[in-house]
Tab-separated table of C-alpha atoms in Angstrom:
chain	number	residue	atom	x	y	z
A	449	GLY	CA	-22.586	-34.711	-7.070
A	450	GLY	CA	-21.632	-31.096	-6.484
A	451	VAL	CA	-19.184	-28.754	-4.893
A	452	ARG	CA	-20.119	-26.593	-1.773
A	453	LEU	CA	-18.096	-23.731	-0.524
A	454	ARG	CA	-18.547	-22.167	3.025
A	455	LYS	CA	-17.604	-18.658	3.782
A	456	TRP	CA	-17.245	-17.295	7.505
A	457	VAL	CA	-15.963	-14.268	9.171
A	458	GLU	CA	-13.193	-14.317	11.718
A	459	THR	CA	-12.666	-11.422	14.113
A	460	GLU	CA	-9.128	-10.565	15.381
A	461	PRO	CA	-8.459	-7.798	17.776
A	462	VAL	CA	-5.554	-5.647	16.752
A	463	GLN	CA	-3.449	-3.140	18.735
A	464	GLU	CA	-0.899	-0.796	17.186
A	465	ASP	CA	1.414	1.691	18.772
A	466	VAL	CA	1.195	5.030	16.902
A	467	GLU	CA	3.557	7.926	17.304
A	468	LEU	CA	1.770	11.115	17.525
A	469	ARG	CA	3.250	14.693	17.493
A	470	GLN	CA	2.142	17.831	19.060
A	471	GLU	CA	3.695	21.266	18.644
A	472	ARG	CA	3.834	23.753	21.520
A	473	ALA	CA	5.097	27.252	21.305
A	474	TYR	CA	7.407	28.837	23.864
A	475	VAL	CA	8.848	32.256	24.099
A	476	GLU	CA	12.451	32.859	25.127
A	477	ARG	CA	13.703	36.288	26.091
A	478	GLU	CA	17.340	37.091	25.970
A	479	PRO	CA	18.431	40.278	27.382
A	480	ILE	CA	20.801	42.298	25.130
A	481	ASN	CA	22.108	45.761	25.444
A	482	GLN	CA	23.206	47.060	21.988
A	483	GLN	CA	22.320	49.898	19.689
A	484	VAL	CA	20.004	49.283	16.736
A	485	SER	CA	19.952	51.237	13.507
A	486	ASP	CA	16.946	51.549	11.261
A	487	ALA	CA	14.632	49.955	13.724
A	488	GLU	CA	11.010	51.078	13.728
A	489	ILE	CA	9.000	51.127	16.962
A	490	GLY	CA	5.493	50.202	16.569
A	491	GLU	CA	2.757	47.574	17.096
A	492	GLN	CA	3.077	44.266	15.512
A	493	GLU	CA	1.286	40.888	15.834
A	494	ILE	CA	2.919	37.613	14.924
A	495	GLU	CA	0.894	34.366	14.464
A	496	VAL	CA	2.475	30.936	14.755
A	497	PRO	CA	0.340	28.092	13.708
A	498	LEU	CA	0.700	24.968	15.833
A	499	VAL	CA	-0.007	21.463	14.559
A	500	GLN	CA	-1.272	18.474	16.628
A	501	GLU	CA	-1.590	14.850	15.366
A	502	GLU	CA	-4.507	12.755	16.137
A	503	ALA	CA	-4.904	9.080	15.852
A	504	VAL	CA	-7.770	8.243	13.454
A	505	VAL	CA	-8.990	4.615	13.100
A	506	GLU	CA	-10.546	3.702	9.793
A	507	LYS	CA	-11.732	0.333	8.597
A	508	GLN	CA	-11.198	-0.476	4.895
A	509	THR	CA	-12.349	-3.604	3.107
A	510	VAL	CA	-9.299	-4.984	1.249
A	511	ALA	CA	-9.287	-8.143	-0.960
A	512	LYS	CA	-6.590	-10.388	0.277
A	513	GLU	CA	-7.191	-13.533	-1.667
A	514	ARG	CA	-9.124	-14.819	-4.715
A	515	VAL	CA	-10.501	-18.444	-4.452
A	516	ARG	CA	-11.426	-20.335	-7.682
A	517	VAL	CA	-13.425	-23.550	-7.718
A	518	GLY	CA	-12.788	-25.996	-10.584
A	519	LYS	CA	-13.586	-29.404	-11.352
A	520	GLU	CA	-11.749	-32.139	-13.326
A	521	VAL	CA	-13.289	-34.868	-15.259
A	522	ASP	CA	-11.744	-38.211	-15.149
A	523	THR	CA	-12.758	-40.975	-17.490
A	524	ARG	CA	-12.214	-44.597	-16.941
A	525	THR	CA	-13.476	-47.970	-18.526
A	526	GLU	CA	-15.122	-50.456	-16.392
A	527	THR	CA	-16.185	-53.926	-17.294
A	528	VAL	CA	-19.751	-54.754	-15.941
A	529	GLY	CA	-21.702	-58.029	-16.239
A	530	GLU	CA	-25.370	-58.577	-16.467
A	531	GLU	CA	-27.881	-60.962	-17.925
A	532	LEU	CA	-29.016	-59.933	-21.346
A	533	ARG	CA	-32.652	-61.028	-22.143
A	534	LYS	CA	-33.830	-61.667	-25.570
A	535	GLU	CA	-37.393	-62.237	-26.665
A	536	ARG	CA	-37.805	-64.486	-29.710
A	537	ILE	CA	-41.024	-64.796	-31.624
A	538	ASP	CA	-41.736	-67.578	-34.015
A	539	ILE	CA	-44.222	-66.806	-36.731
A	540	ASP	CA	-45.842	-69.366	-38.914
A	541	GLY	CA	-47.309	-68.744	-42.282
A	542	ASP	CA	-46.526	-67.678	-45.842
A	543	GLY	CA	-43.702	-65.502	-46.308
A	544	ALA	CA	-43.124	-65.021	-42.676
A	545	GLU	CA	-39.692	-64.757	-41.290
A	546	GLU	CA	-38.369	-65.046	-37.665
A	547	ARG	CA	-37.535	-61.769	-35.992
A	548	THR	CA	-35.467	-61.319	-32.825
A	549	GLU	CA	-36.030	-58.391	-30.633
A	550	ASP	CA	-33.342	-57.550	-28.094
A	551	ARG	CA	-34.366	-55.843	-24.802
A	552	THR	CA	-32.174	-55.097	-21.967
């Protein structure tokens, strides 16, 4: 006797909704008419980094289950019947004795 395990692969399509964000810059101009003190007039450059998210699909192998195979041994007593055969030998002579040999 023995134990046999069979392993197979099932493929299941998966679709997930993923929320992605993207930053956009805009410039608002608001007219004002007020006097400013300690203001310097000159050239200046301002840099604003923008971030955009992208969906990335990645596969990973992840163990989900461990399978162990074991076996149990049961013992039982069973009564069987069969014919037992014996061979007998008769020996004649001085000091000879009868011997019985069992063979099954």
